[in-house]
Each structure stands twice: as C-alpha cells, then as structure tokens.
mmCIF file of C-alpha atoms and ligand atoms in Angstrom:
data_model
loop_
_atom_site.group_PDB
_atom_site.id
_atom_site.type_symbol
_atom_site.label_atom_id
_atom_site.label_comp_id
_atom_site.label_asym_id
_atom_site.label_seq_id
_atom_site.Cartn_x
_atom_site.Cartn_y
_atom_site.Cartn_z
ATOM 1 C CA UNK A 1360 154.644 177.837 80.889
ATOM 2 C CA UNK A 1361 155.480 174.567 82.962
ATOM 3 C CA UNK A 1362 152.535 172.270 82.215
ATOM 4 C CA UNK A 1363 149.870 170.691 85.081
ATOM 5 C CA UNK A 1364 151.214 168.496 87.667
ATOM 6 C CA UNK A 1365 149.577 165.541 88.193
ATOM 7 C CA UNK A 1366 149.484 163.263 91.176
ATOM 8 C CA UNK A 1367 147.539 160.171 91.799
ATOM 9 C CA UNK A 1368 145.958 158.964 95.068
ATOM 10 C CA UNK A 1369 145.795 154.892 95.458
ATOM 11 C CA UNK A 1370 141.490 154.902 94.403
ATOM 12 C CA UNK A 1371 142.359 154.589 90.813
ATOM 13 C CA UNK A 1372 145.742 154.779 89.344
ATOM 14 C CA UNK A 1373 144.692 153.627 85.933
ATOM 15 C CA UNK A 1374 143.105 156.342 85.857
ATOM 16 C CA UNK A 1375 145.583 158.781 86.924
ATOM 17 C CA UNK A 1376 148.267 157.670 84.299
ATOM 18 C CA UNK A 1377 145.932 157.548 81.302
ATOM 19 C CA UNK A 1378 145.214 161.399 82.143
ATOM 20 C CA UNK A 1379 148.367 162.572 82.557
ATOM 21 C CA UNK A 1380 149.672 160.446 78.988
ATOM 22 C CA UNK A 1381 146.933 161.864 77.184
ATOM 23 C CA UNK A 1382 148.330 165.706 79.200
ATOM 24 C CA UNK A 1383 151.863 164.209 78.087
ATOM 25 C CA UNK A 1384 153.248 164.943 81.653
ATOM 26 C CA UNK A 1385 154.502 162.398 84.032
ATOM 27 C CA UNK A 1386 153.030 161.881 87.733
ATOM 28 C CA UNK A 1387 154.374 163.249 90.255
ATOM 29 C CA UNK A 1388 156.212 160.713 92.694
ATOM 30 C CA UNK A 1389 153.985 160.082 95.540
ATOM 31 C CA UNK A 1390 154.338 157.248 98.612
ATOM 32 C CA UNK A 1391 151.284 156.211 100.760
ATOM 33 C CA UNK A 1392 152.676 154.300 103.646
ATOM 34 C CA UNK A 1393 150.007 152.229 105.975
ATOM 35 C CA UNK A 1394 150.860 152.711 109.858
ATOM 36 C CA UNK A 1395 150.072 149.091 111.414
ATOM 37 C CA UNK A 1396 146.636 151.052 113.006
ATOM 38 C CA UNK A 1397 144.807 151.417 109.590
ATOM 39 C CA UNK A 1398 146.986 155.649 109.390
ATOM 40 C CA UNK A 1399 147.637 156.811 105.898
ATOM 41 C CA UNK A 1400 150.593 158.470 105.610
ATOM 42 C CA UNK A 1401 151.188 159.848 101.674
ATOM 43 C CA UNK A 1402 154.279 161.602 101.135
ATOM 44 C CA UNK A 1403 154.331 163.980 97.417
ATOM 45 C CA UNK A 1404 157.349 164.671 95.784
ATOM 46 C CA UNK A 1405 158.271 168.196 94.170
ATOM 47 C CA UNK A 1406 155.248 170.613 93.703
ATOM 48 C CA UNK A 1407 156.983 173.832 95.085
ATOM 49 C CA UNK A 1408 155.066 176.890 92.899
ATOM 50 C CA UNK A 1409 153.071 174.283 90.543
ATOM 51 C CA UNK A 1410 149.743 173.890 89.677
ATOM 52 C CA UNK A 1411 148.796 170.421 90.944
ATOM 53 C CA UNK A 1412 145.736 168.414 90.171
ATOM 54 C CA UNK A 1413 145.307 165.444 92.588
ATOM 55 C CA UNK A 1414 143.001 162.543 90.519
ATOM 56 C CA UNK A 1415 141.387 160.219 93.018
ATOM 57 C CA UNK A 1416 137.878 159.342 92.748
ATOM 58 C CA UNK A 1417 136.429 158.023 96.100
ATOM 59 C CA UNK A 1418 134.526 155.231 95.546
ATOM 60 C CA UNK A 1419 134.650 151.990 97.540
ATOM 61 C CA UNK A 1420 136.581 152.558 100.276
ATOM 62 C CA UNK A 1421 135.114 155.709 100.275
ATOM 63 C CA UNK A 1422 136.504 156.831 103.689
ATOM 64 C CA UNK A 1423 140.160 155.592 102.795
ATOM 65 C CA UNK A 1424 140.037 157.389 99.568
ATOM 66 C CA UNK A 1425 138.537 160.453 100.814
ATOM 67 C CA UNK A 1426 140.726 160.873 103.842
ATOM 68 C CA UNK A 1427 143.797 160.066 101.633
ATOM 69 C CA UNK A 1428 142.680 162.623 99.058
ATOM 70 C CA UNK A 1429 142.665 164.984 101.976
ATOM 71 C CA UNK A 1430 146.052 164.199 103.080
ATOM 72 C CA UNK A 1431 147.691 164.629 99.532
ATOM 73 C CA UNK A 1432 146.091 168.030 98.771
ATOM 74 C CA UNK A 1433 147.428 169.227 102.499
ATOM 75 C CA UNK A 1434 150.605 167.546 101.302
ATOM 76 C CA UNK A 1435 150.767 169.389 98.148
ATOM 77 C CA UNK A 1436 149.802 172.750 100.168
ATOM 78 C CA UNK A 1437 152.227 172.501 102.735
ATOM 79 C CA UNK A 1438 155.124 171.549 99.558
ATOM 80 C CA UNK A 1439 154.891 174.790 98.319
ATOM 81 C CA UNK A 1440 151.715 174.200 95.501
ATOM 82 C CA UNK A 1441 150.890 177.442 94.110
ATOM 83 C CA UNK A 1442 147.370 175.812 93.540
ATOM 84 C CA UNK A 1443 145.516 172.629 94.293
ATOM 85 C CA UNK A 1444 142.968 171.172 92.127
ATOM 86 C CA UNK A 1445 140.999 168.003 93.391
ATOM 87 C CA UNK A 1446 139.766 165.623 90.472
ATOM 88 C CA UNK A 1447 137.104 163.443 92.103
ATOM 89 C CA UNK A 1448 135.460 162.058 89.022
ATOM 90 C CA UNK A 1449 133.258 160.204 91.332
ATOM 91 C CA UNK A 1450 132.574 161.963 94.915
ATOM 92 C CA UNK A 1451 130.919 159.687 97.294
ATOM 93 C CA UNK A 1452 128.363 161.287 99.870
ATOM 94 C CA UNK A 1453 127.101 163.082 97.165
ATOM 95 C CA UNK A 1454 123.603 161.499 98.060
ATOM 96 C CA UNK A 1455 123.907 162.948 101.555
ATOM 97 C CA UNK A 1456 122.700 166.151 100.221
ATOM 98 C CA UNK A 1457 119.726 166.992 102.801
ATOM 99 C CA UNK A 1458 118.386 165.964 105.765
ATOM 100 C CA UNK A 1459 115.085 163.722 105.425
ATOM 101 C CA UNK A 1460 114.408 162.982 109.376
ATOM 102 C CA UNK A 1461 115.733 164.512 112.108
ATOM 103 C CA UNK A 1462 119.288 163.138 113.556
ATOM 104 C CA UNK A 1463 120.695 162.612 109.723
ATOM 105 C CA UNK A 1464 124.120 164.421 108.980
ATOM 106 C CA UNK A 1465 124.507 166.510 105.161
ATOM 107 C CA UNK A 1466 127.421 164.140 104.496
ATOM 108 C CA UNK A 1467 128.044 165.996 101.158
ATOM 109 C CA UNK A 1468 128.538 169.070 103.038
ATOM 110 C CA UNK A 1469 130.977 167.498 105.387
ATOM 111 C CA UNK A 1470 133.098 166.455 102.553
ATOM 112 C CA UNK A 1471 132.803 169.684 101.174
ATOM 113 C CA UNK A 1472 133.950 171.817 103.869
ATOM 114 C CA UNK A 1473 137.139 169.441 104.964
ATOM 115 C CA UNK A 1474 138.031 169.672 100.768
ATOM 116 C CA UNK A 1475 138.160 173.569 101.181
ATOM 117 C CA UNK A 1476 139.717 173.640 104.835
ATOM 118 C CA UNK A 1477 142.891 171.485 103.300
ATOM 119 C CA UNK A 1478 143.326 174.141 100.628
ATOM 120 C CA UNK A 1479 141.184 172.747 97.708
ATOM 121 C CA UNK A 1480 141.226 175.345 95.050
ATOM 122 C CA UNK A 1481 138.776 173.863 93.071
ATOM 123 C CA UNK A 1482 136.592 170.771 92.712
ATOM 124 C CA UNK A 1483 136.465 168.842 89.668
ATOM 125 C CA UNK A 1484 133.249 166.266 89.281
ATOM 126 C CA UNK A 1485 131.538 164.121 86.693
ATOM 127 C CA UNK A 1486 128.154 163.994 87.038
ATOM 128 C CA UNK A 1487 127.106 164.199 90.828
ATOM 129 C CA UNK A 1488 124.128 163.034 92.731
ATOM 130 C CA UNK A 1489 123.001 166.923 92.367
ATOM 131 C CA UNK A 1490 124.355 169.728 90.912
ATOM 132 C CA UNK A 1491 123.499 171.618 93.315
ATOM 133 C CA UNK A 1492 126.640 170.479 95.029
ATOM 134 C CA UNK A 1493 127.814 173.809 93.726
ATOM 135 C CA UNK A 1494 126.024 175.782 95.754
ATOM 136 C CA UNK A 1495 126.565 173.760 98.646
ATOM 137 C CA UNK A 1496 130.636 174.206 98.163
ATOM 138 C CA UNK A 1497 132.962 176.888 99.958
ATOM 139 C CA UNK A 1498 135.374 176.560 96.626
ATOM 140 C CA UNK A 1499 134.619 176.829 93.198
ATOM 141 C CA UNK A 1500 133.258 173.276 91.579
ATOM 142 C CA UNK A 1501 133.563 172.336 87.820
ATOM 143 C CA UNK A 1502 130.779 170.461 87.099
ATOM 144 C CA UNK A 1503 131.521 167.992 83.798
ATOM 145 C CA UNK A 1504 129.089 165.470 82.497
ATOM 146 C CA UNK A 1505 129.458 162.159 81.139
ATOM 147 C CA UNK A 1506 126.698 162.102 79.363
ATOM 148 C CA UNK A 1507 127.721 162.782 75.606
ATOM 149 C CA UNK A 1508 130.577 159.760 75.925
ATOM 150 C CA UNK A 1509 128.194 157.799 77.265
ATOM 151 C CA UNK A 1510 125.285 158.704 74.096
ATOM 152 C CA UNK A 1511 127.597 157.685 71.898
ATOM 153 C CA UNK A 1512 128.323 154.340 73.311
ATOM 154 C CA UNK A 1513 124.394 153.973 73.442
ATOM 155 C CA UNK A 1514 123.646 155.137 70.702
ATOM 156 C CA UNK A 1515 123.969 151.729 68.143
ATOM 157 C CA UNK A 1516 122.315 149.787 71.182
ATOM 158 C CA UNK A 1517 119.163 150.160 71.481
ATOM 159 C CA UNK A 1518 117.379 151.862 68.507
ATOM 160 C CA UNK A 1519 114.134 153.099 68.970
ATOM 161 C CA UNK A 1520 114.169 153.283 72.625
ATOM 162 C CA UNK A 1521 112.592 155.168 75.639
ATOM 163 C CA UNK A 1522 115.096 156.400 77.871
ATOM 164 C CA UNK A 1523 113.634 155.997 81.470
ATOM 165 C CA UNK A 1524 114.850 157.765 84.702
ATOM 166 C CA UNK A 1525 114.951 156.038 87.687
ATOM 167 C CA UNK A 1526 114.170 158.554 90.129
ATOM 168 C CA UNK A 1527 113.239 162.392 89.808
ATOM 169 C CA UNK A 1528 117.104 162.744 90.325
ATOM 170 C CA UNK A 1529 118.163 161.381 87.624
ATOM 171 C CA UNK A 1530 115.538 163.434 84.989
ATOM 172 C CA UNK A 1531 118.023 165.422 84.295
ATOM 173 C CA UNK A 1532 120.831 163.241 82.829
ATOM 174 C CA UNK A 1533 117.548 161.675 81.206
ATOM 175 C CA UNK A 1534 117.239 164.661 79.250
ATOM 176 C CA UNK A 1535 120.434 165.138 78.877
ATOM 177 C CA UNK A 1536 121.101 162.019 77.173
ATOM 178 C CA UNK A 1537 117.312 162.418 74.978
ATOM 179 C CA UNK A 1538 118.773 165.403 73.657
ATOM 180 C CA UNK A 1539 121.962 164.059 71.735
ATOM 181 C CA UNK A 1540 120.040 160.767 70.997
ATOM 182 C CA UNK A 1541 116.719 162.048 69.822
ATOM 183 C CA UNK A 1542 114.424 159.892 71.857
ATOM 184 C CA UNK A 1543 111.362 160.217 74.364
ATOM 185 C CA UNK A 1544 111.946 160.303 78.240
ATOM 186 C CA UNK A 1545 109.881 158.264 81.038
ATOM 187 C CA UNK A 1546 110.320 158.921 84.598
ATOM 188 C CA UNK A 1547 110.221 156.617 87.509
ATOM 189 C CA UNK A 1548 108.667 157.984 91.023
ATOM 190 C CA UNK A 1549 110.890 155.788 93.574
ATOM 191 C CA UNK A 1550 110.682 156.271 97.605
ATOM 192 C CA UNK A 1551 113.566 155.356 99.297
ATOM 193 C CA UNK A 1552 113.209 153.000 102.403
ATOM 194 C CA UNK A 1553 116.561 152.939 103.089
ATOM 195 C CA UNK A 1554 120.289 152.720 101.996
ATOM 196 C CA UNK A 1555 120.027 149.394 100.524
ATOM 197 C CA UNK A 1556 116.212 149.087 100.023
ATOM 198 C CA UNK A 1557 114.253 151.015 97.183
ATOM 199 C CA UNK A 1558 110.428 151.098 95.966
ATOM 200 C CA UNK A 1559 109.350 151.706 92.483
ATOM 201 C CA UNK A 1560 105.865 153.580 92.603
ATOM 202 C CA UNK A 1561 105.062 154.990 89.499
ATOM 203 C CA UNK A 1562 105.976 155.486 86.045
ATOM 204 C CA UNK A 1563 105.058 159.174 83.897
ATOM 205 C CA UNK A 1564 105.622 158.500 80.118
ATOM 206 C CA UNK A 1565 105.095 155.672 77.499
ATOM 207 C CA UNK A 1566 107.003 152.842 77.066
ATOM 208 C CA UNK A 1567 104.730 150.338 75.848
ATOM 209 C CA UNK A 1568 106.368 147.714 73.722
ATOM 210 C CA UNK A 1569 109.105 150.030 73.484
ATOM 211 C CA UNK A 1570 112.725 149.150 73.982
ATOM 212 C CA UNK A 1571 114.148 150.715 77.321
ATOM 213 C CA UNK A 1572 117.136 152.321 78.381
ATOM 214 C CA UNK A 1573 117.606 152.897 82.278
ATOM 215 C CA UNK A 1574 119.975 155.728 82.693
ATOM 216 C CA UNK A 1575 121.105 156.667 86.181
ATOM 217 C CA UNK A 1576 124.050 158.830 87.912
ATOM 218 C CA UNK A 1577 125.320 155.997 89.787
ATOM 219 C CA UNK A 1578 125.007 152.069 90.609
ATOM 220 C CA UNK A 1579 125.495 151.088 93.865
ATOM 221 C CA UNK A 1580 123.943 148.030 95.011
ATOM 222 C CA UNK A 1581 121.666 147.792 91.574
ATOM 223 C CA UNK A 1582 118.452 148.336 93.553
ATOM 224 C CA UNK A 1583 117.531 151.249 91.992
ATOM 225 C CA UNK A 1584 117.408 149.568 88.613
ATOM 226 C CA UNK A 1585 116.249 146.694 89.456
ATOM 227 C CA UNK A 1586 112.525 148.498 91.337
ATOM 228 C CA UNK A 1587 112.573 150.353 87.602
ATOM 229 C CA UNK A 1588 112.856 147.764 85.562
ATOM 230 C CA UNK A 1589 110.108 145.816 87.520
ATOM 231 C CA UNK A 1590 107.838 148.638 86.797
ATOM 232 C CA UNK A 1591 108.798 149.019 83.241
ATOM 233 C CA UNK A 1592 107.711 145.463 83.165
ATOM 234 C CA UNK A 1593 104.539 145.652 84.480
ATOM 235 C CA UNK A 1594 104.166 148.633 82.239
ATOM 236 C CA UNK A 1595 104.478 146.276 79.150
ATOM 237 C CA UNK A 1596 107.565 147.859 77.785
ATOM 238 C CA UNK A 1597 109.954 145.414 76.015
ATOM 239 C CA UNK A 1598 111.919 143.134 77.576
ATOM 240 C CA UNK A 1599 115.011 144.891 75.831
ATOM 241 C CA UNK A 1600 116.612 146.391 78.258
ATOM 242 C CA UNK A 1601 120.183 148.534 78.112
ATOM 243 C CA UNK A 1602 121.071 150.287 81.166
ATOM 244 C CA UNK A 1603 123.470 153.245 81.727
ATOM 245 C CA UNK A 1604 125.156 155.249 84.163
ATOM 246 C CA UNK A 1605 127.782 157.583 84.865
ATOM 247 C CA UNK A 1606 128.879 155.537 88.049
ATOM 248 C CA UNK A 1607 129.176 152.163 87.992
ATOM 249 C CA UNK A 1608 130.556 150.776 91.906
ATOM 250 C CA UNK A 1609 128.794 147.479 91.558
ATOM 251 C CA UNK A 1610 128.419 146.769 95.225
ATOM 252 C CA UNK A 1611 128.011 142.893 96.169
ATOM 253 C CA UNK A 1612 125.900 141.033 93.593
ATOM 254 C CA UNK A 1613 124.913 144.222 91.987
ATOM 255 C CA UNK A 1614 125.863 142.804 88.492
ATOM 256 C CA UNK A 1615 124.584 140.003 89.292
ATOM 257 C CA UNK A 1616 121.091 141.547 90.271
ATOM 258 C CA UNK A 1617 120.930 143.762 86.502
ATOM 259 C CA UNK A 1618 122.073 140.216 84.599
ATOM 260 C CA UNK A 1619 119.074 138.437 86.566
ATOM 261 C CA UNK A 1620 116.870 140.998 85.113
ATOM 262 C CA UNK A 1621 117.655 140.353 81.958
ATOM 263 C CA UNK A 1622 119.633 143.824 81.074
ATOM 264 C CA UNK A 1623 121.171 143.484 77.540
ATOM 265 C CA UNK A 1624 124.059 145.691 78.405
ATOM 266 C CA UNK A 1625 125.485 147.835 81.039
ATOM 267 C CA UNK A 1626 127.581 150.755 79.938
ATOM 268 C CA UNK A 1627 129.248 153.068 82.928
ATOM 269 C CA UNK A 1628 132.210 155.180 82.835
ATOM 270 C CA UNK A 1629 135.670 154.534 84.386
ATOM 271 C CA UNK A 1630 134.853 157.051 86.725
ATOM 272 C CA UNK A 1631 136.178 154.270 89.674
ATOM 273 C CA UNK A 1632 137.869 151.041 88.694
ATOM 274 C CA UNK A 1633 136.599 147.363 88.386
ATOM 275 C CA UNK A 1634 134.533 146.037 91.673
ATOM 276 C CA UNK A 1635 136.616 142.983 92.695
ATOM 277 C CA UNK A 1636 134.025 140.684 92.166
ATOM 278 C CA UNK A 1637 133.000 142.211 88.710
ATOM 279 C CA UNK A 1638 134.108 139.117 85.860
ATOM 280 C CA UNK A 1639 136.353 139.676 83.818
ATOM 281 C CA UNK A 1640 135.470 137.052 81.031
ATOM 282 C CA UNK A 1641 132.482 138.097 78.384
ATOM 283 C CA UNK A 1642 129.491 135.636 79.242
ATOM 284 C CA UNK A 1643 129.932 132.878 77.190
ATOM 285 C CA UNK A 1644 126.873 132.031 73.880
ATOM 286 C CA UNK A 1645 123.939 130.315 75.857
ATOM 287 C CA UNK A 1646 124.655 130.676 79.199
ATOM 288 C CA UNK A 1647 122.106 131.704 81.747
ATOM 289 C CA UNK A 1648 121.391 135.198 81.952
ATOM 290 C CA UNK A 1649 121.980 135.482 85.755
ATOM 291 C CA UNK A 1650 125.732 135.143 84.886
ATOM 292 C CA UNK A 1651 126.936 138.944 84.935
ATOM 293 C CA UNK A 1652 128.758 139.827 81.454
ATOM 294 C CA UNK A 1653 131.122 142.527 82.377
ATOM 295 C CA UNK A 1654 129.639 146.112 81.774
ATOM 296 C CA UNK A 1655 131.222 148.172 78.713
ATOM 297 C CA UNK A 1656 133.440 150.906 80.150
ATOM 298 C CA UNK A 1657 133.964 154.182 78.874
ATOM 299 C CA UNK A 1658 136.902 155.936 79.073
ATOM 300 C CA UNK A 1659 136.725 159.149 81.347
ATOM 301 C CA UNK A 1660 140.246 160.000 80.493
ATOM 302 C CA UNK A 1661 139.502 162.114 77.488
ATOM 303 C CA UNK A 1662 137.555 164.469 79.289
ATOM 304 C CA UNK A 1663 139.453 164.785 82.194
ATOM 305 C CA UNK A 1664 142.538 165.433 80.329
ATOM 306 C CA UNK A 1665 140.977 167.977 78.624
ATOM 307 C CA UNK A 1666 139.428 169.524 81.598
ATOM 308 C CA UNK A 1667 142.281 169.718 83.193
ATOM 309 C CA UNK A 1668 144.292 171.533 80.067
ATOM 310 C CA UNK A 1669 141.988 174.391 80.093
ATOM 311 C CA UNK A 1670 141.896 175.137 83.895
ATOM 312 C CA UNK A 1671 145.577 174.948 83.736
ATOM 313 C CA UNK A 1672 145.089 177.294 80.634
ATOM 314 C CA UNK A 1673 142.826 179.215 82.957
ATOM 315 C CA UNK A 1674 140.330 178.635 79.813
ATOM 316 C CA UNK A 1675 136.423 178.349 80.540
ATOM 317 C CA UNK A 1676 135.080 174.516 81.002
ATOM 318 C CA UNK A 1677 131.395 175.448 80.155
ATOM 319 C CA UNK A 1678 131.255 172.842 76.773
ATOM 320 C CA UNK A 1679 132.791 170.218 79.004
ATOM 321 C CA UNK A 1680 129.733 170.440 81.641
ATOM 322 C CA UNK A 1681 126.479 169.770 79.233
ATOM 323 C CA UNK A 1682 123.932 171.568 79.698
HETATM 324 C C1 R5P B 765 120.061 157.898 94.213
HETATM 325 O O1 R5P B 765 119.084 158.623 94.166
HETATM 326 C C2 R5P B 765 121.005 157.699 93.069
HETATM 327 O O2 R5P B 765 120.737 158.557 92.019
HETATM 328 C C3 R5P B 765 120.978 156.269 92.572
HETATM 329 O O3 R5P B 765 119.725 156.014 91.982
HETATM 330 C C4 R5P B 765 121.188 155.296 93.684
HETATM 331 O O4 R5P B 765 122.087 155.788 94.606
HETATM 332 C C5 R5P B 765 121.691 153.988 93.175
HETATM 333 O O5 R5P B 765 121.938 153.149 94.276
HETATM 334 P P1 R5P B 765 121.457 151.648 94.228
HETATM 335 O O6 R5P B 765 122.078 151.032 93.016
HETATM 336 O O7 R5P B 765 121.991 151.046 95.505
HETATM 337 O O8 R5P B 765 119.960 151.640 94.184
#
C-alpha cells in the first residue's frame, strides 16, 4: 500500500518535515507564490489517487494560513487526491464558538463549513477551544489531546501542586491533566470583557500555600493567566507558579506579561512555531524576572505522526484523543 502523502502549508514547516521523517515519507513538492496584491497562489505537485494530509496549523497570521490551507486542500482535490485530510494542530476561531450579543459571527463555524466545501475529508485537531467543534463540523473531526505529552513534561516540575483552570473552559484539560498526575483541581470563574481584556472573579478549590500549575488550551495575549494568577495570589497559594498549555501564540509581550508574574516555567506544545519576538537565549542566573526565559516546547510530532499512520491505516484514533 503506497504510504500517506504529506504536504506542508508555509504556517509551520518544521513541523511538517518532522512528521513526515518520523512517517518516513518525503513532502510532497508544493510552491506558494505571493501576487504583488497580498493573493496566495500554492501550486502541489503529484497527488493523483493518494491519500494526502495537508499539516498547517493556523496560528498568527491566522487568515493567511487559513485561506492558504484552503487553497492547498482544493489544490490537492482538483490534482486527482483520492482523499484530503487537514492537520490543523492548532485551529484559530475556535473561540468563536457562539454568539454572546447580538451582531457577533460563529467564526468557528465559518471555518468549518469553507474546510468541508473545499473537499476536507477529515479534520485533524489538538486540543480545541471546545470539543464540541465536532458537532459543529459538516466532516468528520479527530479530536487528539496534548495533554499526556504535556503531564509528562510537568510532571518533575512542580511536585505537590494544585492544578488550576483558568476558565470553566479549560476544566476539562484540568482534569485531564489531574488524572495522569494525581493531583487536586481548582477552577477559576473569569468574565470576558473583551478580546484582549479578561477579569478573574472567583476561585472554587484550595490552593492555599500550595504550589500552582495554570493549565490552559491556548495563550494568546497571556491575559488569561495573568487575571488567574492574580487571584491565586490573593488566595494565598504559593508563589510557585508553572504554567501550561496546549497553545502557546505568545501575542505581543505575552511572555513578557507570565515572566512579570513570576511564572517558574512555561511549557506549550509546538502546535505553531516560535512568536518572533519570543527569545531565544535561556534567561541568564540573577536576572530580573520580567525578562521572558523561553517556554519549554514539546514536540507535537510524535502524535501527529502517529495519528496520521492509523487514519491512513484506516485504524481507530480513540487512545490518541484522551478522554
Ligand atoms: C479562552 O477561553 C481560551 O481558553 C483562553 O483562555 C484564552 O483565549 C487565552 O487568551 P489570552 O491569553 O489572550 O487571555
């Protein structure tokens, strides 16, 4: 049986190739040319009768990289794919999953429906805003979770601790990631006031001189964490604090904003490449903590690669997804 094509959009070539070494295939050949008016124009080489999985996560730029994954899975339709799998380890809009005043848009939706009227098969995703994304989706979606590559990175950090969520949202992964590491669960109520501006109300669970660690989906603009912690401070929990999250996009000062605060460590995924301004250099003995260390960075390539095997297999997923 000819093994899985894969091709890789622009968002995160790294990515890409360390999925399709660890598959032992090479990527298909694939040109994105830029028309002088901002047009993306990817060209895909050879897919006639394959079964092609396009990797491109669509982080920042998330219009760019979601319009371009759109173009290369109607490339790959209209070169003869027999199917088209889209690997969006991280799928922006995600958090545009319901209207809370009248006027707003379902984003997530939107994104959904122009994935399935390119030809998406199927939609591959590491941990989304919801999973209810499923049910929201006109093709089949594999949900697959983070979470146990990320325990084990967390594990040795921070023994002893409370893992908080952030939001209701993320209660889930908080359980999730209390199962495999044996520790309590706290829960932050937040109220979003806007994209960019978050409020921390109230905290359910004990974490009173206890060690912390903040685990979240995704961080954007830091925000999030940063109302959390607050509270966990005022709560009297210990000022060791590890945070955690599938997503790490690091918008603006975001690091920045978690080193201010004092967070020991951040651990994310690779789930979308460096932010241009993250540093690149460890922070050196001394220096002041509002100097952003780099976060720790665990590989997603593993699981996509393996993901990826068994739909080509046509083999069930479930183990991969948590649960
Ligand atoms: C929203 O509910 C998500 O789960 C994250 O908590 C949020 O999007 C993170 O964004 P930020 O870092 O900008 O607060």
């Amino acid at each position: 049986m000819p093994g899985p094509r894969v091709v890789a959009g622009t968002a995160h070539p790294g990515l890409a190739a360390e999925v399709a070494a660890l598959l032992g295939v090479d990527r298909v050949a694939c040109d994105l040319e830029r028309f002088p008016d901002g047009e993306l124009h990817p060209v895909v080489g050879e897919v006639r009768g394959d079964d092609v999985y396009v990797v491109q996560p669509t982080g920042p730029a998330v219009n760019e990289h979601l319009v371009e994954l759109l173009l290369l899975v109607d490339a790959c339709r209209r070169a003869g794919a027999d199917r088209v799998t889209a690997v969006v380890p991280y799928l922006g809009y995600a958090r545009q999953d319901r209207r809370t005043r009248a006027g707003e848009s379902i984003g997530i939706r939107v994104v959904l429906d122009a994935l399935a009227s390119v030809g998406t098969g199927r939609l591959v995703v590491v941990d989304p805003h919801t999973p209810a994304l499923e049910a929201m989706s006109p093709m089949p979606v594999e949900l697959l979770t983070a979470v146990p590559v990320l325990a084990a990175a967390l594990e040795p950090l921070a023994p002893g601790a409370v893992l908080v969520a952030p939001d209701l949202g993320a209660v889930h992964l908080a359980e999730g990631y209390a199962r495999l590491l044996h520790r309590p669960v706290a829960v932050v109520r937040k109220a979003r006031l806007s994209g960019k501006a978050v409020r921390a109300e109230a905290l359910v669970g004990d974490v009173a001189g206890r060690p912390v660690i903040v685990v979240d989906d995704m961080i954007s603009t830091g925000g999030t964490i940063e109302a959390a912690i607050r509270l966990l401070e005022a709560q009297g929990a210990a000022t060791d604090v590890v945070v955690a999250a599938t997503h790490g996009l690091f918008v603006g000062r975001a690091l920045e904003r978690l080193a201010a605060l004092g967070a020991r460590e951040v651990v994310v995924t690779d789930s979308v490449p460096s932010a241009p301004t993250e540093p690149t250099a460890p922070v050196a003995p001394g220096a002041a903590p509002t100097v952003a260390a780099p976060p720790t960075r665990c590989s997603l390539a593993p699981l996509l690669a393996q993901a990826i095997g068994r739909l080509h297999r046509d083999e069930p997923l479930e183990e991969l997804a948590g649960g």
